[in-house]
mmCIF file of N, CA, C and O in Angstrom:
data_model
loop_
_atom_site.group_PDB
_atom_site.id
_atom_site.type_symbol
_atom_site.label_atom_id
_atom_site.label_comp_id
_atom_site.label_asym_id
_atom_site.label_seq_id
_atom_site.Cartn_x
_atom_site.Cartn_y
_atom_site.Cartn_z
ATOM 1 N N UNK A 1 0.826 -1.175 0.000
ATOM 2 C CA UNK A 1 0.000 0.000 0.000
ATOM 3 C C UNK A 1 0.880 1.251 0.000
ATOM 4 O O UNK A 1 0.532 2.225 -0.667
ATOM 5 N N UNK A 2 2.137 1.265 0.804
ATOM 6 C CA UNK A 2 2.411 2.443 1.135
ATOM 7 C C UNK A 2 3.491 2.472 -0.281
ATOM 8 O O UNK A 2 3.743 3.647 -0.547
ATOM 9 N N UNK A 3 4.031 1.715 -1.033
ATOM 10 C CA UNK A 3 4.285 1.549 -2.260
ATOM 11 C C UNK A 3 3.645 2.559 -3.615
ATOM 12 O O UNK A 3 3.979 3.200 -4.611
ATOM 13 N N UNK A 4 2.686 2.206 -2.922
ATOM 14 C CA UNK A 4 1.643 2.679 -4.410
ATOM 15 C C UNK A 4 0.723 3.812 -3.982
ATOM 16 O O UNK A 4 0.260 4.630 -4.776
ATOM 17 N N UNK A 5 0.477 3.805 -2.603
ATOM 18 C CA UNK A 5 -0.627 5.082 -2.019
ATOM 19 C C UNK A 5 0.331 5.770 -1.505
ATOM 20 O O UNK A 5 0.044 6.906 -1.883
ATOM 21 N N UNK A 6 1.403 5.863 -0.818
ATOM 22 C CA UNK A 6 2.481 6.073 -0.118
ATOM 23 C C UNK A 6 2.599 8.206 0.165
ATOM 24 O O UNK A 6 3.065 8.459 -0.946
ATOM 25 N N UNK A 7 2.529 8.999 0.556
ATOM 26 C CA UNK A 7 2.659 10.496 0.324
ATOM 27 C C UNK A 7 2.681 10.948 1.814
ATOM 28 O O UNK A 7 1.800 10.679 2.630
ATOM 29 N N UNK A 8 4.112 11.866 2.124
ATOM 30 C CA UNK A 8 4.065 12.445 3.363
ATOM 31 C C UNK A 8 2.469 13.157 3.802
ATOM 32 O O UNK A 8 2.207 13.219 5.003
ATOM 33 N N UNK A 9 1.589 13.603 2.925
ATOM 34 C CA UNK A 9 0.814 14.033 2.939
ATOM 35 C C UNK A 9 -0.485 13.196 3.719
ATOM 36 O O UNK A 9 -1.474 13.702 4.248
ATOM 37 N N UNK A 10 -0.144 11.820 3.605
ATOM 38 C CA UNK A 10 -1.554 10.679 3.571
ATOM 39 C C UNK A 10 -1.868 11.410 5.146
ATOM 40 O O UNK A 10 -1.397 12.356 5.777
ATOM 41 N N UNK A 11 -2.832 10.488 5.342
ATOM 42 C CA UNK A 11 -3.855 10.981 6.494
ATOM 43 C C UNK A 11 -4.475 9.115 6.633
ATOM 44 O O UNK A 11 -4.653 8.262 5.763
ATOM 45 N N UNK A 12 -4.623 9.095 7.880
ATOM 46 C CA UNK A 12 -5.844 7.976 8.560
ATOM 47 C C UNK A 12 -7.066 8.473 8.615
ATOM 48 O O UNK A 12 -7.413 9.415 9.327
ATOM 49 N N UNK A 13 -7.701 7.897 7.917
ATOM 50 C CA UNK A 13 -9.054 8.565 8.409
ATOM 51 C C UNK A 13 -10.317 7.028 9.168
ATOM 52 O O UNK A 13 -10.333 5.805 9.023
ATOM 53 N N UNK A 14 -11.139 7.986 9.913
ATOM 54 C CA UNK A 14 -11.903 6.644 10.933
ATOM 55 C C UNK A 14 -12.999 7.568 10.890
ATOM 56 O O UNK A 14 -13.103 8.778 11.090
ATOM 57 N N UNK A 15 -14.028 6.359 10.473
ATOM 58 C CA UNK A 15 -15.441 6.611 10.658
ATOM 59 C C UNK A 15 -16.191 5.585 11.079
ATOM 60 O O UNK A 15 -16.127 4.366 10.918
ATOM 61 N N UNK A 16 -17.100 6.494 11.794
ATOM 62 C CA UNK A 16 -18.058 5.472 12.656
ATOM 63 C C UNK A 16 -19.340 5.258 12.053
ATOM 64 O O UNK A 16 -19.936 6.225 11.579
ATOM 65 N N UNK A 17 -19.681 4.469 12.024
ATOM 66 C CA UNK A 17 -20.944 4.939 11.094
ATOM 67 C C UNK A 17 -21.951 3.296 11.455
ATOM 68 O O UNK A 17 -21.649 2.103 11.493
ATOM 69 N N UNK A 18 -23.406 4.202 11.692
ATOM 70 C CA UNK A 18 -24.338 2.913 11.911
ATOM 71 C C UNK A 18 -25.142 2.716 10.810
ATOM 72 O O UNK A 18 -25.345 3.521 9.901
ATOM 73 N N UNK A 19 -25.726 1.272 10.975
ATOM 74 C CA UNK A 19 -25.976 0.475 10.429
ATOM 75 C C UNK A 19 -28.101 -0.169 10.636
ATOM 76 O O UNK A 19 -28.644 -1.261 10.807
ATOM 77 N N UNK A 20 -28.484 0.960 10.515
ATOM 78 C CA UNK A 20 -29.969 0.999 11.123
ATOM 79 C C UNK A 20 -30.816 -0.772 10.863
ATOM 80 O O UNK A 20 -31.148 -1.104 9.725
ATOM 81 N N UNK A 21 -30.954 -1.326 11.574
ATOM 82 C CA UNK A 21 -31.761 -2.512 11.736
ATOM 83 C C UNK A 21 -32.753 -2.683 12.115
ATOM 84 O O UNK A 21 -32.990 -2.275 13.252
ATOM 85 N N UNK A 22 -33.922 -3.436 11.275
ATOM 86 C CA UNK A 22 -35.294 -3.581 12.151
ATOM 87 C C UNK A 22 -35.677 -4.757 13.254
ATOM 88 O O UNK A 22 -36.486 -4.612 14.170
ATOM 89 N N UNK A 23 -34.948 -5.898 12.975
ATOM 90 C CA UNK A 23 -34.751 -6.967 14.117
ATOM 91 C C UNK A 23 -33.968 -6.634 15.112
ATOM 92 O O UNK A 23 -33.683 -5.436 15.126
ATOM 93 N N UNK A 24 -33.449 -7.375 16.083
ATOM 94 C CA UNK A 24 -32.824 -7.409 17.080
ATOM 95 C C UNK A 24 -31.564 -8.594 17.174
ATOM 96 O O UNK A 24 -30.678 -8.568 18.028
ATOM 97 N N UNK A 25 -31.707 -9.695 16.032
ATOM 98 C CA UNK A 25 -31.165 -10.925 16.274
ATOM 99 C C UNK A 25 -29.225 -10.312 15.536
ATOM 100 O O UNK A 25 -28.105 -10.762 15.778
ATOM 101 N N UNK A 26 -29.501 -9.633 15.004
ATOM 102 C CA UNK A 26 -28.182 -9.274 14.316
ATOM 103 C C UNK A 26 -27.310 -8.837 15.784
ATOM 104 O O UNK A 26 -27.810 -8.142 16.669
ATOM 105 N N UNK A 27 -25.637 -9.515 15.833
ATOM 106 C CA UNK A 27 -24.921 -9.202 16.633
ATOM 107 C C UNK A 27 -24.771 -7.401 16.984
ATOM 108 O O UNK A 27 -24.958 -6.508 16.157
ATOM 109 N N UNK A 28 -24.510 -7.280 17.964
ATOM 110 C CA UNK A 28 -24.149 -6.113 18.370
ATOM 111 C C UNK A 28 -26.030 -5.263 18.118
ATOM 112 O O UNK A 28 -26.072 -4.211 18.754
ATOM 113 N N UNK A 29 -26.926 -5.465 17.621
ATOM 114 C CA UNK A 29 -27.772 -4.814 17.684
ATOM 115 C C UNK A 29 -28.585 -4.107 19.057
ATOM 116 O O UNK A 29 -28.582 -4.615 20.178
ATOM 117 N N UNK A 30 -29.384 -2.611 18.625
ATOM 118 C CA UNK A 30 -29.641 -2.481 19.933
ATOM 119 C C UNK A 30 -29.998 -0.950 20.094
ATOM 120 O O UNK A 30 -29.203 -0.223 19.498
ATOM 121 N N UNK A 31 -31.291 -0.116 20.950
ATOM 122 C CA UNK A 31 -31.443 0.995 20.531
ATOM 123 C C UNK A 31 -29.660 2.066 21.206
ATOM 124 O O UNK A 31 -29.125 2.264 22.297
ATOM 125 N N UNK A 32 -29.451 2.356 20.110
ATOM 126 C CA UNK A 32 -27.924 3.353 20.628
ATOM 127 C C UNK A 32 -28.337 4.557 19.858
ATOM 128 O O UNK A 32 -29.493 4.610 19.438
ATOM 129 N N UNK A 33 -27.362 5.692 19.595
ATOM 130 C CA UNK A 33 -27.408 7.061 18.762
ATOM 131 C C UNK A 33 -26.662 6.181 17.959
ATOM 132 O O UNK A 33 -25.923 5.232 18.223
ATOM 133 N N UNK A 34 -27.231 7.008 16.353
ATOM 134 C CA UNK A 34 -26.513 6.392 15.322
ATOM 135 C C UNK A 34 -26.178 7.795 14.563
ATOM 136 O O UNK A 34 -27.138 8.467 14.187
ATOM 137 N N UNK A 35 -25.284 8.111 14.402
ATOM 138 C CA UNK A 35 -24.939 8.981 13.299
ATOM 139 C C UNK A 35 -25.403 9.426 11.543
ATOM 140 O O UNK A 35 -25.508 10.342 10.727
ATOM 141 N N UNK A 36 -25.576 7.775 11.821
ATOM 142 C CA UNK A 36 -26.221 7.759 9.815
ATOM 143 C C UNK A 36 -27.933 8.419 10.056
ATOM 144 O O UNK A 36 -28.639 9.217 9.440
ATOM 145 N N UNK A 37 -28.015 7.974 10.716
ATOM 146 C CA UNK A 37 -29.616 8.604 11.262
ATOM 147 C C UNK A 37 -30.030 9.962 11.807
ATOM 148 O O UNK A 37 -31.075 10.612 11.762
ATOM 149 N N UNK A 38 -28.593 10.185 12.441
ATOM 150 C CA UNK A 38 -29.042 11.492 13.565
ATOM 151 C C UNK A 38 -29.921 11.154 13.985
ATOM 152 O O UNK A 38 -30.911 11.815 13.670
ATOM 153 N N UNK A 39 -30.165 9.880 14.993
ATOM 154 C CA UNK A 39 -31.170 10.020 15.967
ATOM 155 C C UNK A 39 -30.627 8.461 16.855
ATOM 156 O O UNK A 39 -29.829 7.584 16.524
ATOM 157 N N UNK A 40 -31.385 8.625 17.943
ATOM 158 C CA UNK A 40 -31.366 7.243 18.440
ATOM 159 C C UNK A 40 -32.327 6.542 17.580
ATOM 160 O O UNK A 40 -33.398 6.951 17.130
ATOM 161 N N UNK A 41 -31.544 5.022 17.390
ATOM 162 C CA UNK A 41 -32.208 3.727 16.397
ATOM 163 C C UNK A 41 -32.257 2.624 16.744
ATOM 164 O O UNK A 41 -32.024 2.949 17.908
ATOM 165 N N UNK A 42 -32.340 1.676 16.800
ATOM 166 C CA UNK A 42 -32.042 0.325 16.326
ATOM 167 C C UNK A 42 -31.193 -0.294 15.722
ATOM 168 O O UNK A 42 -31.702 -1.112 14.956
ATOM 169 N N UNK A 43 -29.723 -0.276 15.707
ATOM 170 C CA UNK A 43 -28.965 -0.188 14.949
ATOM 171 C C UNK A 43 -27.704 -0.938 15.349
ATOM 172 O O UNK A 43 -27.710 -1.186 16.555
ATOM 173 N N UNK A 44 -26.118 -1.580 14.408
ATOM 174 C CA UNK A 44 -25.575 -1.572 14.593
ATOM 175 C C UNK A 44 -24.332 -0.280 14.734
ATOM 176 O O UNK A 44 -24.541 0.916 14.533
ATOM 177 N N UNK A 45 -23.271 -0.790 15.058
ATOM 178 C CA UNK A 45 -22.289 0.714 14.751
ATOM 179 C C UNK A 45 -20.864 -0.335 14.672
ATOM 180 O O UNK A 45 -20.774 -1.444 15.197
ATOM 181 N N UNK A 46 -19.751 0.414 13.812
ATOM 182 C CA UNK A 46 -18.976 0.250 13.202
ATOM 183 C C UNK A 46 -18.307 0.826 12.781
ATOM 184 O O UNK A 46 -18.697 1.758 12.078
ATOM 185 N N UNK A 47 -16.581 0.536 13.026
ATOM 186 C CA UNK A 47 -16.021 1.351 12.972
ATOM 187 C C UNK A 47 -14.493 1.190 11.982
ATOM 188 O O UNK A 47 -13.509 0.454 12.062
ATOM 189 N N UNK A 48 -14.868 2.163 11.163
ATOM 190 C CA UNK A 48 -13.806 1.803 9.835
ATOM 191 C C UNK A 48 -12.531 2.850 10.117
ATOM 192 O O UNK A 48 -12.522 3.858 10.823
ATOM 193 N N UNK A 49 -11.440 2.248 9.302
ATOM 194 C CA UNK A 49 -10.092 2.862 9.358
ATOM 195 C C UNK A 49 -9.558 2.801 7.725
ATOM 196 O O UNK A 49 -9.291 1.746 7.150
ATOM 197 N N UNK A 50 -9.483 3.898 7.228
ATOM 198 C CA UNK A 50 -8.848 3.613 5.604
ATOM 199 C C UNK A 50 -7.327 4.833 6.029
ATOM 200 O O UNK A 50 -6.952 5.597 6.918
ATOM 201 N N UNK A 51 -6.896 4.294 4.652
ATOM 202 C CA UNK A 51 -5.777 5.353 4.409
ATOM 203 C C UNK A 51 -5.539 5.996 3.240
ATOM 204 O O UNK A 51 -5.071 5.398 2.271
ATOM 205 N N UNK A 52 -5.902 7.540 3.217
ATOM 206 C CA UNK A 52 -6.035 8.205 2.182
ATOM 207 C C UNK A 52 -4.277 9.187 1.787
ATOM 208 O O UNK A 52 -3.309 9.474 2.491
ATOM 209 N N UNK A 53 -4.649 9.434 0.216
ATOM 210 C CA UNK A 53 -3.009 10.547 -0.017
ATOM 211 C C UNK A 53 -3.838 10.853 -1.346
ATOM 212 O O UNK A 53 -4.805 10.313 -1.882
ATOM 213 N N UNK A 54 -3.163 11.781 -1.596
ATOM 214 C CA UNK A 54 -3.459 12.341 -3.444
ATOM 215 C C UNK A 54 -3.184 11.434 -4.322
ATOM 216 O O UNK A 54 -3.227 11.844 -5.482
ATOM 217 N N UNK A 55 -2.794 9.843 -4.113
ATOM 218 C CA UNK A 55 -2.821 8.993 -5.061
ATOM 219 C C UNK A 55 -3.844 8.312 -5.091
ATOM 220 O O UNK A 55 -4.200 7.896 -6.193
ATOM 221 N N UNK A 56 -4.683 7.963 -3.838
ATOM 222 C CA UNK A 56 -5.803 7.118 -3.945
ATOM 223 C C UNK A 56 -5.848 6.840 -2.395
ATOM 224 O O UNK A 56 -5.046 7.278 -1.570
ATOM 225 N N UNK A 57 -7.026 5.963 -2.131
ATOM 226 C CA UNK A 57 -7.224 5.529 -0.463
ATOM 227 C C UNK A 57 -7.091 3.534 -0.821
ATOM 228 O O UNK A 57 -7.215 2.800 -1.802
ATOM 229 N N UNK A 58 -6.784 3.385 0.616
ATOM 230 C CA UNK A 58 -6.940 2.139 0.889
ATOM 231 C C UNK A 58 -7.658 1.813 2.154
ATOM 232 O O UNK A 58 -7.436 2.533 3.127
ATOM 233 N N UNK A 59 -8.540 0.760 2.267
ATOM 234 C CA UNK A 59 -9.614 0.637 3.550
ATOM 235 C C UNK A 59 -8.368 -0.312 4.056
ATOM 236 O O UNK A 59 -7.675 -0.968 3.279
ATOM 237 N N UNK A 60 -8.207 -0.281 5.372
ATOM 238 C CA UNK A 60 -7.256 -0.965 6.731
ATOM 239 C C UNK A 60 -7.970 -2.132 7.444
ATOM 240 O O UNK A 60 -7.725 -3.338 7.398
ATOM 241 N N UNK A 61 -8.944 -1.430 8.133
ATOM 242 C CA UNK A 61 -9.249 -2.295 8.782
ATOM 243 C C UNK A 61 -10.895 -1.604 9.471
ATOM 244 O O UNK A 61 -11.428 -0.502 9.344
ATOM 245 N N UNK A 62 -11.260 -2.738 10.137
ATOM 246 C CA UNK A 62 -13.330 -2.678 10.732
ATOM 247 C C UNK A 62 -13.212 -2.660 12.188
ATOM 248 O O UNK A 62 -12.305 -2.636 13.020
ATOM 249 N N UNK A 63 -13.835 -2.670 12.177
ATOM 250 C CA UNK A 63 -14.577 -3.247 13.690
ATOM 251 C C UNK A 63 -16.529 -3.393 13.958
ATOM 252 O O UNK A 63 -17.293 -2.606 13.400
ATOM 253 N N UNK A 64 -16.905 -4.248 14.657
ATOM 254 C CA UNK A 64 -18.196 -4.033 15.171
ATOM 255 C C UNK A 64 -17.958 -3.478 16.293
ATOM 256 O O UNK A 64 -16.878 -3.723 16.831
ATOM 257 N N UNK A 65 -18.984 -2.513 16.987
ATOM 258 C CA UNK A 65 -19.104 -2.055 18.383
ATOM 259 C C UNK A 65 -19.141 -2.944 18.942
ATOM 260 O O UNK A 65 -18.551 -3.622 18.101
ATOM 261 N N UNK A 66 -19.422 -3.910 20.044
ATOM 262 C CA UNK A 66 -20.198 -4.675 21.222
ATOM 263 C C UNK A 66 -20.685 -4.433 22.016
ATOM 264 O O UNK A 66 -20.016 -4.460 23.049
ATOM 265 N N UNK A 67 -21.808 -4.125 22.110
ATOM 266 C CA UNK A 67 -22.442 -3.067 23.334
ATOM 267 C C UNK A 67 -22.345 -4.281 24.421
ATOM 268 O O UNK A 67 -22.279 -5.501 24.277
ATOM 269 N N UNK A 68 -22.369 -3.267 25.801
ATOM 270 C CA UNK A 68 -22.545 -4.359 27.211
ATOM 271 C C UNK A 68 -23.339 -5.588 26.944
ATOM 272 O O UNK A 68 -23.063 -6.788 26.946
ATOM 273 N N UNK A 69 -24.610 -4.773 26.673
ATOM 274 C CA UNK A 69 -25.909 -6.264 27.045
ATOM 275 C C UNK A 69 -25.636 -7.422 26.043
ATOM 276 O O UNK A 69 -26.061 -8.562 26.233
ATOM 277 N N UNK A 70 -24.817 -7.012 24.844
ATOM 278 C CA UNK A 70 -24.192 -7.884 24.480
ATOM 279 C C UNK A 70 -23.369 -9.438 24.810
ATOM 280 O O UNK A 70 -23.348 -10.510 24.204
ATOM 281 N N UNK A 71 -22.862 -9.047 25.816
ATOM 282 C CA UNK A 71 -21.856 -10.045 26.304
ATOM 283 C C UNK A 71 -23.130 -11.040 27.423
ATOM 284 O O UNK A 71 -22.715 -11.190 28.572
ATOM 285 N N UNK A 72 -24.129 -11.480 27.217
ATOM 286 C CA UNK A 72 -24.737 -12.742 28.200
ATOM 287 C C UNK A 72 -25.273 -13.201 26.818
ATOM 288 O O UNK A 72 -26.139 -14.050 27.030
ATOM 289 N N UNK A 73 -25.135 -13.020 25.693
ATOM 290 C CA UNK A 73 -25.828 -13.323 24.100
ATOM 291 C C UNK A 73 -24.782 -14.420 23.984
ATOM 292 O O UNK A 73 -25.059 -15.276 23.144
ATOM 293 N N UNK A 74 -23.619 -14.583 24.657
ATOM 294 C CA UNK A 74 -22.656 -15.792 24.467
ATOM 295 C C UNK A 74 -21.868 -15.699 22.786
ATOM 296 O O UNK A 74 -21.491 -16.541 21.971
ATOM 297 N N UNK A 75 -21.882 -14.496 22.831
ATOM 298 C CA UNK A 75 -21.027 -14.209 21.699
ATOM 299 C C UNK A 75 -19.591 -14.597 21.378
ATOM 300 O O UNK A 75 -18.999 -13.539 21.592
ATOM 301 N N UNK A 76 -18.704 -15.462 21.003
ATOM 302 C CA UNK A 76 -17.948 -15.964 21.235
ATOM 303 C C UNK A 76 -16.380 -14.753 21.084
ATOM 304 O O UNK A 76 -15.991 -14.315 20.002
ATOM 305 N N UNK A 77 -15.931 -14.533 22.012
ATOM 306 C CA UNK A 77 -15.476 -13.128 22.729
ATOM 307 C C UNK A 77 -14.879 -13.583 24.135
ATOM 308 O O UNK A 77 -15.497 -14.034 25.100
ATOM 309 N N UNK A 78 -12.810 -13.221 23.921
ATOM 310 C CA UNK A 78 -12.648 -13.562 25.297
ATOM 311 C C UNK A 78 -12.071 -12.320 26.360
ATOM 312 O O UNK A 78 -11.513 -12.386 27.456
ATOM 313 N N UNK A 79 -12.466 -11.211 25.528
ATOM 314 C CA UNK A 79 -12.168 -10.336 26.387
ATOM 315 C C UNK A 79 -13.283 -9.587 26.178
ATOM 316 O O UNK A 79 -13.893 -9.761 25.124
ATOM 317 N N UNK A 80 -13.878 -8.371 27.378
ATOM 318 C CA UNK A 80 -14.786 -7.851 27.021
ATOM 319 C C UNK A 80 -15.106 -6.742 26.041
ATOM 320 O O UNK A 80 -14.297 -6.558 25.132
ATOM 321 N N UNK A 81 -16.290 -5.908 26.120
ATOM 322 C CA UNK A 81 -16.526 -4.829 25.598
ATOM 323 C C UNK A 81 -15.508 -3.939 25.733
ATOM 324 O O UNK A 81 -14.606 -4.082 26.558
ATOM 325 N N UNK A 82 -15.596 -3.024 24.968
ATOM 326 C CA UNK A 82 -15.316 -1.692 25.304
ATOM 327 C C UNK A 82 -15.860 -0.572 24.640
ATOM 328 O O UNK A 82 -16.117 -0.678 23.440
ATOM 329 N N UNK A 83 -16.150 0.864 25.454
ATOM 330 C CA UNK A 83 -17.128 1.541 24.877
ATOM 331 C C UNK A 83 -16.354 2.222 23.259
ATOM 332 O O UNK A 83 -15.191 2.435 22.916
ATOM 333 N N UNK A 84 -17.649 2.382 22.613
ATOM 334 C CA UNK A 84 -17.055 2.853 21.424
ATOM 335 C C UNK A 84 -16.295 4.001 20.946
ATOM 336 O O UNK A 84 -15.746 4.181 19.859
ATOM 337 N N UNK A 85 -16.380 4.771 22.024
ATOM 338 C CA UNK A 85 -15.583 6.151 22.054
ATOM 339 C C UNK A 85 -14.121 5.775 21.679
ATOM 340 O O UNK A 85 -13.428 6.532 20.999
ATOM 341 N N UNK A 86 -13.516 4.140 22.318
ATOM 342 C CA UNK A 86 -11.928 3.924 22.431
ATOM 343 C C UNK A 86 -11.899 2.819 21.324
ATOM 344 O O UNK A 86 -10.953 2.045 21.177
ATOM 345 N N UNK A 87 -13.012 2.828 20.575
ATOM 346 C CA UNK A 87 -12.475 1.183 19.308
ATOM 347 C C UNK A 87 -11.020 1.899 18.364
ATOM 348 O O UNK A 87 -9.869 1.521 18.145
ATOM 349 N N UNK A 88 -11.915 3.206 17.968
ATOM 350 C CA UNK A 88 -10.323 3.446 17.048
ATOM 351 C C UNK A 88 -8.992 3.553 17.475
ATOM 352 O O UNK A 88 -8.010 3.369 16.755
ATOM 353 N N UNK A 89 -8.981 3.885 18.782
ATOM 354 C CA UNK A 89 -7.047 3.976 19.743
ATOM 355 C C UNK A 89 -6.729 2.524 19.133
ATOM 356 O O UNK A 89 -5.952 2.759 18.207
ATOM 357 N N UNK A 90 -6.925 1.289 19.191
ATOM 358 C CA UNK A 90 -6.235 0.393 18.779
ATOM 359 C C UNK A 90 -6.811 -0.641 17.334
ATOM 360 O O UNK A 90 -6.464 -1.815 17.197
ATOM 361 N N UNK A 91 -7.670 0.045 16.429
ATOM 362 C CA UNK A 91 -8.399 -0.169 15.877
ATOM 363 C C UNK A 91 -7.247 -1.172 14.855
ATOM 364 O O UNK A 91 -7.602 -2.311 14.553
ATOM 365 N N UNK A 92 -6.039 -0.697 14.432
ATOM 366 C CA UNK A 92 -5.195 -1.277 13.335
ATOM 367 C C UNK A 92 -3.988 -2.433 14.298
ATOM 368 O O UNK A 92 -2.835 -2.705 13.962
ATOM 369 N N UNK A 93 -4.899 -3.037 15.797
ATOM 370 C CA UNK A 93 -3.330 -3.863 16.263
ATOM 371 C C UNK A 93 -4.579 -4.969 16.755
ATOM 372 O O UNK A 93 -5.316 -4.933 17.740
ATOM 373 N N UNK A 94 -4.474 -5.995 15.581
ATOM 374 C CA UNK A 94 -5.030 -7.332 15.479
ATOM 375 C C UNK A 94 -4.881 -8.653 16.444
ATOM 376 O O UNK A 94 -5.701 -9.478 16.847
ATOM 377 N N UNK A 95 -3.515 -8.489 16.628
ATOM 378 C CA UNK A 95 -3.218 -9.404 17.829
ATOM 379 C C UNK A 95 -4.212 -8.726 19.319
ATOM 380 O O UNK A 95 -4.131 -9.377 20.360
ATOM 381 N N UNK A 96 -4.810 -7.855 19.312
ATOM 382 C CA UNK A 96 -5.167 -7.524 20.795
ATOM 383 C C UNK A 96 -6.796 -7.419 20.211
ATOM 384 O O UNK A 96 -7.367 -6.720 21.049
ATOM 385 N N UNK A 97 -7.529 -7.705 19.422
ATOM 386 C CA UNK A 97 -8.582 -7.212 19.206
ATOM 387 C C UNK A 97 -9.552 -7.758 20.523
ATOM 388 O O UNK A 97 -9.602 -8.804 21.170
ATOM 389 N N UNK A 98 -10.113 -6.767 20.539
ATOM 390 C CA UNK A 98 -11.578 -6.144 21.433
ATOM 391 C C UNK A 98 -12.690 -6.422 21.247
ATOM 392 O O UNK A 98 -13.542 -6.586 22.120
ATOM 393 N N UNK A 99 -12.796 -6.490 20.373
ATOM 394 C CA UNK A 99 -14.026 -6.509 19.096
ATOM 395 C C UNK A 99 -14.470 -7.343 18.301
ATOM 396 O O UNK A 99 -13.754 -8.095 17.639
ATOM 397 N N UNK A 100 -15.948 -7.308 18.262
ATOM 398 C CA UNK A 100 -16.444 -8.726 17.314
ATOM 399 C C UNK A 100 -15.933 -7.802 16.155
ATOM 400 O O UNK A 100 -16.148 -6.590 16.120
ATOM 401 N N UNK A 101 -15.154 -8.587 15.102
ATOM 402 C CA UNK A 101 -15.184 -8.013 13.724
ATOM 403 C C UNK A 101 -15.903 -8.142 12.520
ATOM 404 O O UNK A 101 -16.065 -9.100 11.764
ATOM 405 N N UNK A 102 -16.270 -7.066 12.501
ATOM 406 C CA UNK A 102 -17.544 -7.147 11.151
ATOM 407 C C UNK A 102 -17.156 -8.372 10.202
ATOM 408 O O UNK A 102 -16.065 -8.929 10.328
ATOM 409 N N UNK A 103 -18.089 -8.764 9.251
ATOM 410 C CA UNK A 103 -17.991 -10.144 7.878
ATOM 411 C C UNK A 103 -17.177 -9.120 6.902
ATOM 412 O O UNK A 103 -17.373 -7.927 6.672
ATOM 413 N N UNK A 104 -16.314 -9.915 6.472
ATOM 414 C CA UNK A 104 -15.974 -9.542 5.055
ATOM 415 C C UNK A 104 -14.642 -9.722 5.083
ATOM 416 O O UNK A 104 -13.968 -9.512 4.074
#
């Protein structure tokens, strides 16, 4: 990446962004504030990391939130939550993940 996107200039950029749902059975679901909505929803939340420069961007890495009430759902998870304010501080160091990680 840093090959081909590579520019003293690049920037990290992180966005949070929810994921509005009408069930409840989807992981991490649950009424929270969602941003994509501007409002409290029903929703997941998620949290992306790309890396942008004047040559082009590359997406890094995800995360799902895990809200508290989450963790008695037996989500398979051996460390706990943490609130979403702190997913991006370690969002790009894989060996320590926090976080259910989104599909894909």
């Amino acid at each position: 990446m840093i090959e081909h996107l590579g520019d003293p200039d690049g920037v990290l950029v992180l966005d949070e962004t929810g994921f509005v749902k009408k069930g409840e059975h989807s992981v991490g679901v649950q009424r929270q504030y969602s941003g994509t909505a501007g409002r409290i929803e029903n929703c997941q939340i998620g949290v992306f990391m790309a890396y942008a420069s004047r040559q082009g961007y590359a997406f890094i890495d995800r995360e799902l939130y895990l809200p508290k009430a989450w963790r008695e759902a037996h989500v398979p998870m051996k460390l706990p939550s943490i609130p979403n304010r702190r997913l991006a501080r370690p969002c790009s160091s894989a060996p320590s993940r926090r976080r259910c990680p989104l599909p894909g």
